[in-house]
Amino acid sequence: MSYSWNSYDPASFYDEMFSGKGLPRKESRGIFEFLCGLSGEDIESAKQAALSAIIEMGITFTVYSEGENIDRAWPFDIIPRIIPGDEWSITERGLSQRLRALNMFIQDIYNERNILKEGIVPEDIILSSRDYREQCIGITPAHGAWANICGSDLVRDGSGKLYVLEDNLRVPSGVSYMLENRKVTKRVFPELFRSMEIVPVDDYPAQLFDMLSSLAPDREKEPVIAVLTPGVYNSAYFEHAFLSQQMGAELVEGTDLIVDDDDKVYMKTIYGLEQVDVIYRRIDDSFIDPEVFREDSMLGVPGLMRAWKAGNVGIANAPGTGVADDKVVYCYVPEMIRYYLGEEPLIENVPTWLCRDPESMEYVIEHLPELVVKPANESGGYGMIVGPHAEKDEIEKFRKLIRDNPRNYIAQPTLSLSITPTLCDGKVEGRHVDLRPFILQGENSYVTAGGLTRVALRKGSLVVNSSQGGGSKDTWVIGKRGNNNA
């Protein structure tokens, strides 16, 4: 296999590596020249080395199929995605700005509700949101930060402009794969990390630990931090185990914890009960406390909400955070930034139609074959329709769904998503990508250098989710600062 670059053509798409056919961007020249110097056998050897490393390191994801859970090796492409450092400096400021405003919004709607009273965000949108929690009214978590970990998905359009596609604030996942992608790439191409200014990402577990520690009720002692997982059958269990191990935190299930009469959370150990100060929960609100939410939940901890309200345990992300995860609420984030911060958004939303607005709904229904339509609270690419790729009967089905429940749907233009070179069946071809950076907010704020690049491995596909045929790449921010210890 030759893997010739001569036939690689970005066509009309914005290419992350090339400014034109055969013309690498300034920040991509180093990796391009390196790859051009590799033979087809070298490339195949590197691909196999990456796969071997993924299997050896146990990097898996779970696919739910016909009632079965199937663990698969993480799909990974060895050609990294390149982002210039000067662009990333602006992007990370925009992401931090966005999460600050979102946290101020959540604090507001569970307390003063000023943004609702002034009509900037319609009250009915919030009260009808699936993830609005009356049980959280009147609460202020540590530092006023409800969403302590956020994964905001970014995309580029045909002009190269970055947009925020959506925010993930409930239990955002994927950061472990960002970290493992870097480890695999360093094993496959170690020489590149000696010759190029690649910004490190391996400080994330330490940053996460520090952020979680800042949520502890008693800041005078070393906190006991627990990662609360639904268990081994959850699709993100690899990440739960990985992060707990990297932080030196305890990995627990609901049955490992109890809330005593003193409204404190304790972990069962072979030495007896040990108080837990902070819980990084990877379980949805509905299941975290059967005393308050779903009575039939076997995943959560009875009394956990009592302990949190009493100020005896920190929870990240805080219960009730999901109200800002609603894709209808997403449409109002630019207004939140202006309202709470008095600033203009540094990163724009993708233009969006709210189907709850009758005029917008009629436009969406009429132009459905041209648009992407998403439900308010689904994730993983489920429940959505990509109009240009949809069959006629699916389009008709969505017209009915939208008319029956307009509040539940938004629509966006089918963006000409950027592409990046990807190894595909013995050739280098362009594949569409998005990017999920991770933002932390506690006592301080932190943004990963780049994030998890997800790539649609199927030709022409815009769906990047691993559960639906997508893969990932290492993401290199180049030239931000002279630290090569990536």
Coordinates of C-alpha atoms in Angstrom, one line a residue:
M1 CA 0.0 0.0 0.0
S2 CA 1.5 3.3 -1.0
Y3 CA -0.7 5.8 0.9
S4 CA 0.2 8.4 -1.7
W5 CA -0.6 12.0 -0.9
N6 CA -0.6 13.0 -4.6
S7 CA -4.3 12.0 -5.0
Y8 CA -5.4 13.7 -1.7
D9 CA -7.8 16.5 -2.6
P10 CA -9.8 18.6 0.0
A11 CA -12.1 19.6 -2.8
S12 CA -14.5 22.3 -1.5
F13 CA -14.2 21.4 2.2
Y14 CA -12.1 23.3 4.7
D15 CA -9.2 21.0 5.4
E16 CA -7.6 21.0 8.9
M17 CA -4.1 20.2 7.5
F18 CA -4.1 21.8 4.0
S19 CA -4.9 25.2 2.6
G20 CA -5.1 23.7 -0.9
K21 CA -4.2 20.6 -2.8
G22 CA -0.6 19.7 -1.8
L23 CA -0.2 22.9 0.3
P24 CA 0.0 22.1 4.1
R25 CA -0.8 24.9 6.5
K26 CA 2.1 26.4 8.4
E27 CA 1.5 24.5 11.6
S28 CA 1.0 21.2 9.7
R29 CA 4.3 21.2 7.6
G30 CA 6.3 19.2 10.2
I31 CA 3.8 16.3 10.4
F32 CA 3.2 16.4 6.6
E33 CA 6.9 16.2 5.8
F34 CA 7.3 13.4 8.3
L35 CA 4.4 11.4 6.9
C36 CA 5.6 11.9 3.3
G37 CA 8.9 10.3 4.4
L38 CA 7.2 7.1 5.5
S39 CA 6.7 4.1 3.1
G40 CA 3.4 2.2 2.8
E41 CA 5.0 -0.5 5.0
D42 CA 6.0 2.1 7.6
I43 CA 2.4 3.3 7.7
E44 CA 1.0 -0.2 8.1
S45 CA 3.5 -0.9 10.8
A46 CA 2.5 2.2 12.7
K47 CA -1.2 1.3 12.3
Q48 CA -0.6 -2.1 13.7
A49 CA 1.5 -0.7 16.6
A50 CA -1.3 1.6 17.5
L51 CA -3.9 -1.2 17.5
S52 CA -1.6 -3.4 19.6
A53 CA -1.1 -0.6 22.1
I54 CA -4.9 0.0 22.3
I55 CA -5.5 -3.7 22.9
E56 CA -2.6 -3.9 25.4
M57 CA -3.8 -0.8 27.3
G58 CA -7.4 -2.1 27.3
I59 CA -8.8 1.0 25.7
T60 CA -12.4 0.0 24.8
F61 CA -15.8 1.4 24.4
T62 CA -19.2 -0.4 24.7
V63 CA -21.8 -0.7 22.0
Y64 CA -25.3 -1.7 23.0
S65 CA -26.6 -4.1 20.3
E66 CA -29.7 -6.3 20.4
G67 CA -29.8 -6.4 24.2
E68 CA -26.1 -7.2 24.5
N69 CA -23.1 -5.1 25.6
I70 CA -20.2 -5.5 23.2
D71 CA -16.7 -4.2 24.2
R72 CA -14.7 -3.1 21.2
A73 CA -11.2 -1.8 20.8
W74 CA -11.2 2.0 20.5
P75 CA -11.2 3.1 16.8
F76 CA -8.2 5.3 16.3
D77 CA -6.5 7.0 13.3
I78 CA -2.8 7.6 13.5
I79 CA -2.7 10.9 11.6
P80 CA -3.2 13.6 14.2
R81 CA -5.5 16.6 13.9
I82 CA -3.6 19.9 14.0
I83 CA -4.8 23.2 15.6
P84 CA -2.6 26.4 15.6
G85 CA -1.8 27.7 19.1
D86 CA -2.8 31.3 18.5
E87 CA -6.2 30.2 17.4
W88 CA -6.5 27.9 20.4
S89 CA -5.7 30.7 22.8
I90 CA -8.8 32.5 21.7
T91 CA -10.9 29.4 21.7
E92 CA -10.1 28.4 25.2
R93 CA -11.0 31.9 26.4
G94 CA -14.3 31.5 24.6
L95 CA -15.0 28.1 26.2
S96 CA -14.2 29.4 29.7
Q97 CA -16.5 32.4 29.0
R98 CA -19.3 30.1 28.0
L99 CA -19.1 27.9 31.0
R100 CA -19.0 30.9 33.4
A101 CA -22.2 32.2 31.9
L102 CA -23.8 28.8 32.0
N103 CA -23.0 28.3 35.6
M104 CA -24.4 31.8 36.4
F105 CA -27.5 30.9 34.5
I106 CA -28.1 27.6 36.5
Q107 CA -27.4 29.4 39.8
D108 CA -29.9 32.1 38.7
I109 CA -32.8 29.8 37.7
Y110 CA -32.6 27.9 40.9
N111 CA -32.5 31.0 43.0
E112 CA -33.4 34.6 41.9
R113 CA -34.6 33.7 38.4
N114 CA -33.8 37.2 37.1
I115 CA -33.1 36.1 33.6
L116 CA -36.6 34.6 33.5
K117 CA -38.3 37.5 35.1
E118 CA -36.7 39.8 32.5
G119 CA -37.9 37.6 29.7
I120 CA -34.5 37.0 28.2
V121 CA -35.0 33.2 28.5
P122 CA -38.7 32.2 28.4
E123 CA -39.8 30.7 31.7
D124 CA -41.8 27.9 30.1
I125 CA -38.7 26.6 28.4
I126 CA -37.1 26.0 31.8
L127 CA -40.1 24.7 33.6
S128 CA -40.8 22.2 30.8
S129 CA -37.3 21.0 30.5
R130 CA -36.9 17.3 31.3
D131 CA -33.9 18.0 33.5
Y132 CA -35.2 21.0 35.5
R133 CA -35.2 19.8 39.2
E134 CA -37.4 21.6 41.7
Q135 CA -35.5 19.8 44.4
C136 CA -32.5 22.1 43.6
I137 CA -34.3 25.4 44.3
G138 CA -32.5 27.6 46.8
I139 CA -29.2 25.7 46.7
T140 CA -25.8 27.3 45.9
P141 CA -23.0 24.8 45.4
A142 CA -19.4 25.5 46.1
H143 CA -18.1 28.5 44.1
G144 CA -21.5 28.9 42.5
A145 CA -20.4 26.3 40.0
W146 CA -23.0 23.7 39.1
A147 CA -21.4 22.3 35.9
N148 CA -17.8 21.6 37.1
I149 CA -17.0 19.5 34.0
C150 CA -18.3 20.5 30.6
G151 CA -17.6 19.1 27.2
S152 CA -18.6 21.5 24.5
D153 CA -18.6 20.2 20.9
L154 CA -17.0 22.5 18.3
V155 CA -17.2 22.3 14.5
R156 CA -15.8 24.2 11.6
D157 CA -17.8 25.3 8.6
G158 CA -16.7 25.5 5.0
S159 CA -14.9 28.8 5.7
G160 CA -13.0 27.4 8.7
K161 CA -14.9 29.3 11.3
L162 CA -15.4 27.5 14.6
Y163 CA -18.8 27.2 16.2
V164 CA -20.2 25.6 19.3
L165 CA -22.5 22.8 18.2
E166 CA -23.8 21.9 21.6
D167 CA -22.8 21.8 25.3
N168 CA -22.6 18.6 27.4
L169 CA -23.0 19.4 31.1
R170 CA -24.7 16.4 32.7
V171 CA -22.1 13.7 32.7
P172 CA -19.8 14.5 29.7
S173 CA -17.6 11.7 28.6
G174 CA -14.6 11.2 26.3
V175 CA -11.7 12.8 28.1
S176 CA -10.0 9.5 28.9
Y177 CA -9.9 8.8 25.1
M178 CA -8.2 12.2 24.6
L179 CA -5.5 11.2 27.1
E180 CA -5.1 7.7 25.8
N181 CA -4.9 8.9 22.1
R182 CA -1.9 11.0 23.1
K183 CA -0.2 8.0 24.8
V184 CA -0.8 5.8 21.8
T185 CA 0.6 8.5 19.4
K186 CA 3.7 8.9 21.5
R187 CA 4.3 5.2 21.3
V188 CA 3.9 5.1 17.6
F189 CA 5.7 8.4 16.6
P190 CA 7.9 9.3 19.6
E191 CA 10.3 11.3 17.4
L192 CA 7.7 13.9 16.6
F193 CA 7.4 14.9 20.3
R194 CA 11.1 15.7 20.3
S195 CA 11.0 17.9 17.3
M196 CA 7.6 19.7 17.4
E197 CA 6.0 22.1 19.9
I198 CA 3.0 20.0 20.9
V199 CA 1.1 21.3 23.9
P200 CA 0.8 18.7 26.6
V201 CA -2.6 17.3 27.7
D202 CA -1.5 14.9 30.5
D203 CA -2.1 17.4 33.3
Y204 CA -5.9 16.9 33.1
P205 CA -6.2 14.3 35.9
A206 CA -4.3 16.6 38.2
Q207 CA -6.4 19.5 37.2
L208 CA -9.6 17.4 37.7
F209 CA -8.4 16.3 41.2
D210 CA -7.6 19.9 42.2
M211 CA -11.0 21.1 41.0
L212 CA -12.9 18.3 42.8
S213 CA -10.8 18.9 46.0
S214 CA -12.0 22.6 45.9
L215 CA -15.6 21.3 46.3
A216 CA -14.9 19.6 49.6
P217 CA -16.8 21.0 52.6
D218 CA -13.7 20.9 54.8
R219 CA -10.8 22.4 53.0
E220 CA -8.4 21.9 55.9
K221 CA -7.9 18.2 55.3
E222 CA -7.0 16.0 52.4
P223 CA -10.4 15.1 50.8
V224 CA -11.7 11.6 50.1
I225 CA -12.9 11.7 46.5
A226 CA -15.0 9.0 45.0
V227 CA -16.0 8.4 41.3
L228 CA -19.6 7.1 41.4
T229 CA -20.2 4.7 38.5
P230 CA -23.3 2.8 37.4
G231 CA -21.0 -0.3 37.0
V232 CA -19.1 -2.4 34.5
Y233 CA -21.9 -2.6 32.0
N234 CA -22.0 1.2 31.4
S235 CA -20.7 2.3 28.1
A236 CA -18.3 4.8 29.7
Y237 CA -17.0 2.4 32.5
F238 CA -13.5 2.4 30.9
E239 CA -13.4 6.2 31.5
H240 CA -14.7 5.9 35.1
A241 CA -12.0 3.4 36.0
F242 CA -9.3 5.3 34.1
L243 CA -10.0 8.6 35.8
S244 CA -10.3 7.2 39.3
Q245 CA -7.0 5.4 38.9
Q246 CA -5.3 8.5 37.4
M247 CA -6.5 10.7 40.3
G248 CA -5.9 8.2 43.0
A249 CA -9.7 8.4 43.8
E250 CA -12.0 5.6 44.9
L251 CA -14.1 4.0 42.2
V252 CA -17.5 3.1 43.8
E253 CA -21.0 2.0 42.9
G254 CA -24.1 3.1 44.8
T255 CA -24.1 0.0 47.0
D256 CA -20.6 1.0 48.3
L257 CA -21.9 4.2 49.9
I258 CA -24.4 5.0 52.6
V259 CA -25.8 8.2 54.1
D260 CA -26.1 8.0 57.9
D261 CA -28.4 9.8 60.2
D262 CA -26.0 12.7 60.4
D263 CA -26.5 13.4 56.7
K264 CA -23.0 12.5 55.8
V265 CA -21.8 10.1 53.1
Y266 CA -19.7 7.1 54.0
M267 CA -17.9 4.5 52.0
K268 CA -17.8 0.9 53.1
T269 CA -14.2 -0.4 53.5
I270 CA -12.7 -3.4 55.0
Y271 CA -11.7 -1.2 57.9
G272 CA -15.2 0.2 58.5
L273 CA -16.9 3.3 57.3
E274 CA -14.9 6.2 55.8
Q275 CA -16.5 9.6 55.2
V276 CA -16.5 10.8 51.5
D277 CA -16.0 14.5 50.9
V278 CA -16.6 14.8 47.1
I279 CA -18.4 12.6 44.6
Y280 CA -17.6 12.8 40.9
R281 CA -20.9 11.2 39.8
R282 CA -21.2 9.5 36.4
I283 CA -24.9 8.7 36.9
D284 CA -27.8 10.8 35.7
D285 CA -29.9 12.8 38.1
S286 CA -32.9 10.4 37.9
F287 CA -30.9 7.5 39.4
I288 CA -28.6 9.1 42.0
D289 CA -31.0 9.1 45.0
P290 CA -34.1 6.9 45.2
E291 CA -35.4 8.9 48.1
V292 CA -35.8 11.9 45.8
F293 CA -35.9 10.8 42.2
R294 CA -36.6 7.3 40.8
E295 CA -37.7 5.0 43.6
D296 CA -36.7 1.9 41.7
S297 CA -33.1 3.1 41.1
M298 CA -30.5 0.5 42.2
L299 CA -27.6 2.7 41.0
G300 CA -27.7 5.6 43.4
V301 CA -27.4 6.3 47.1
P302 CA -30.5 6.8 49.3
G303 CA -30.1 10.1 51.1
L304 CA -27.4 11.5 48.8
M305 CA -29.5 14.7 48.1
R306 CA -29.9 15.2 51.9
A307 CA -26.2 15.1 52.4
W308 CA -25.5 17.5 49.5
K309 CA -28.2 20.0 50.6
A310 CA -26.8 19.9 54.1
G311 CA -23.4 20.9 52.7
N312 CA -21.7 17.7 53.9
V313 CA -20.6 16.4 50.5
G314 CA -19.6 18.1 47.2
I315 CA -21.1 16.6 44.0
A316 CA -19.8 17.2 40.5
N317 CA -21.6 17.8 38.4
A318 CA -24.3 19.1 40.7
P319 CA -27.8 17.7 40.5
G320 CA -30.0 19.9 38.3
T321 CA -27.1 20.9 36.0
G322 CA -28.8 19.1 33.1
V323 CA -31.3 21.9 32.7
A324 CA -28.6 23.8 30.8
D325 CA -27.8 20.7 28.7
D326 CA -31.1 21.1 26.9
K327 CA -30.6 21.9 23.2
V328 CA -33.4 24.4 23.3
V329 CA -31.6 26.2 26.2
Y330 CA -28.4 26.1 24.1
C331 CA -29.9 28.6 21.7
Y332 CA -30.0 31.3 24.5
V333 CA -26.3 30.9 25.6
P334 CA -25.1 33.9 23.6
E335 CA -27.8 36.0 25.4
M336 CA -26.6 34.6 28.8
I337 CA -23.1 35.7 28.0
R338 CA -24.3 39.2 27.3
Y339 CA -26.6 39.3 30.3
Y340 CA -24.4 37.9 33.0
L341 CA -20.9 38.9 31.8
G342 CA -21.6 42.0 29.7
E343 CA -19.5 40.6 26.9
E344 CA -19.9 39.4 23.4
P345 CA -19.5 35.6 22.8
L346 CA -16.0 34.7 21.7
I347 CA -17.4 31.6 19.9
E348 CA -20.7 31.7 18.2
N349 CA -23.5 29.2 18.2
V350 CA -24.4 27.4 15.0
P351 CA -27.5 29.2 13.6
T352 CA -30.5 27.4 15.0
W353 CA -34.3 27.4 14.5
L354 CA -36.5 26.8 17.6
C355 CA -39.4 24.7 16.6
R356 CA -41.4 26.0 19.5
D357 CA -41.7 29.2 17.5
P358 CA -44.6 28.6 15.0
E359 CA -42.9 30.5 12.2
S360 CA -39.6 28.7 12.7
M361 CA -41.4 25.3 12.9
E362 CA -43.1 25.9 9.6
Y363 CA -39.8 26.8 8.0
V364 CA -38.1 23.7 9.4
I365 CA -40.9 21.4 8.3
E366 CA -40.8 22.9 4.8
H367 CA -37.0 22.7 4.5
L368 CA -36.5 19.4 6.4
P369 CA -34.6 17.7 3.6
E370 CA -31.9 20.4 3.9
L371 CA -31.6 20.6 7.7
V372 CA -30.3 18.7 10.7
V373 CA -33.0 18.3 13.4
K374 CA -32.2 17.3 16.9
P375 CA -34.3 16.4 20.0
A376 CA -33.8 18.6 23.1
N377 CA -32.3 15.9 25.4
E378 CA -30.8 13.0 23.4
S379 CA -27.1 12.4 23.1
G380 CA -24.7 10.2 21.1
G381 CA -26.3 11.2 17.8
Y382 CA -29.6 9.4 18.6
G383 CA -33.0 10.7 17.8
M384 CA -31.8 13.1 15.2
I385 CA -32.2 13.4 11.4
V386 CA -29.7 14.6 8.8
G387 CA -32.0 15.8 6.1
P388 CA -29.8 15.5 3.0
H389 CA -29.0 11.9 4.0
A390 CA -32.5 10.8 5.1
E391 CA -35.0 8.7 3.3
K392 CA -38.4 10.1 2.3
D393 CA -40.3 8.1 4.9
E394 CA -37.9 9.2 7.7
I395 CA -38.5 12.9 6.7
E396 CA -42.2 12.4 6.9
K397 CA -41.9 10.7 10.3
F398 CA -40.0 13.7 11.6
R399 CA -42.5 16.2 10.2
K400 CA -45.1 14.5 12.4
L401 CA -42.8 14.3 15.5
I402 CA -42.1 18.1 15.2
R403 CA -45.7 19.0 14.8
D404 CA -46.7 16.8 17.8
N405 CA -44.0 18.2 20.1
P406 CA -42.4 21.3 18.7
R407 CA -40.8 22.2 22.1
N408 CA -38.7 19.1 21.8
Y409 CA -36.9 20.0 18.6
I410 CA -34.3 22.4 17.2
A411 CA -33.0 22.5 13.6
Q412 CA -29.7 23.7 12.2
P413 CA -28.2 24.0 8.7
T414 CA -26.3 21.0 7.4
L415 CA -22.9 22.5 7.8
S416 CA -20.1 21.7 5.4
L417 CA -18.0 20.3 8.2
S418 CA -14.2 20.5 8.0
I419 CA -12.2 17.4 7.0
T420 CA -8.8 16.1 7.9
P421 CA -6.6 13.4 6.3
T422 CA -7.5 9.9 7.5
L423 CA -6.2 6.5 6.6
C424 CA -8.9 4.6 4.8
D425 CA -8.4 1.2 3.1
G426 CA -4.9 1.8 1.9
K427 CA -5.5 5.4 0.9
V428 CA -5.4 8.9 2.6
E429 CA -8.9 10.4 2.3
G430 CA -10.6 13.4 4.0
R431 CA -13.1 12.6 6.7
H432 CA -15.3 15.0 8.6
V433 CA -14.4 15.8 12.2
D434 CA -15.6 17.6 15.3
L435 CA -13.8 18.5 18.6
R436 CA -14.8 18.1 22.2
P437 CA -12.6 20.1 24.5
F438 CA -13.2 19.7 28.3
I439 CA -13.6 22.7 30.6
L440 CA -13.3 22.6 34.4
Q441 CA -14.8 25.1 36.8
G442 CA -14.5 25.1 40.5
E443 CA -12.4 27.5 42.5
N444 CA -10.5 28.1 39.2
S445 CA -11.1 27.5 35.5
Y446 CA -9.2 25.2 33.2
V447 CA -9.5 24.2 29.5
T448 CA -7.8 21.2 27.8
A449 CA -5.3 21.9 25.1
G450 CA -7.4 20.8 22.2
G451 CA -9.7 17.9 23.2
L452 CA -11.1 14.7 21.8
T453 CA -11.3 14.8 18.0
R454 CA -14.0 12.5 16.7
V455 CA -13.9 11.5 13.1
A456 CA -16.6 10.1 10.8
L457 CA -14.9 7.1 9.4
R458 CA -17.6 6.4 6.9
K459 CA -17.1 8.3 3.6
G460 CA -19.4 11.4 3.5
S461 CA -20.9 10.8 6.9
L462 CA -21.3 13.6 9.3
V463 CA -21.9 11.3 12.4
V464 CA -18.8 11.1 14.4
N465 CA -20.0 9.1 17.5
S466 CA -18.1 5.9 18.1
S467 CA -21.4 4.1 18.8
Q468 CA -22.4 4.8 15.2
G469 CA -19.2 4.1 13.3
G470 CA -17.0 7.0 14.2
G471 CA -13.4 7.0 15.5
S472 CA -10.9 9.5 16.9
K473 CA -7.5 11.1 16.4
D474 CA -4.9 12.7 18.7
T475 CA -5.4 16.4 18.7
W476 CA -2.3 18.6 18.6
V477 CA -2.2 22.3 19.6
I478 CA 1.0 23.5 17.9
G479 CA 3.1 26.4 19.0
K480 CA 1.2 27.7 22.0
R481 CA 4.2 27.6 24.3
G482 CA 7.6 26.0 24.2
N483 CA 6.9 22.8 26.2
N484 CA 7.6 19.6 24.4
N485 CA 6.8 17.2 27.2
A486 CA 3.4 16.2 25.7

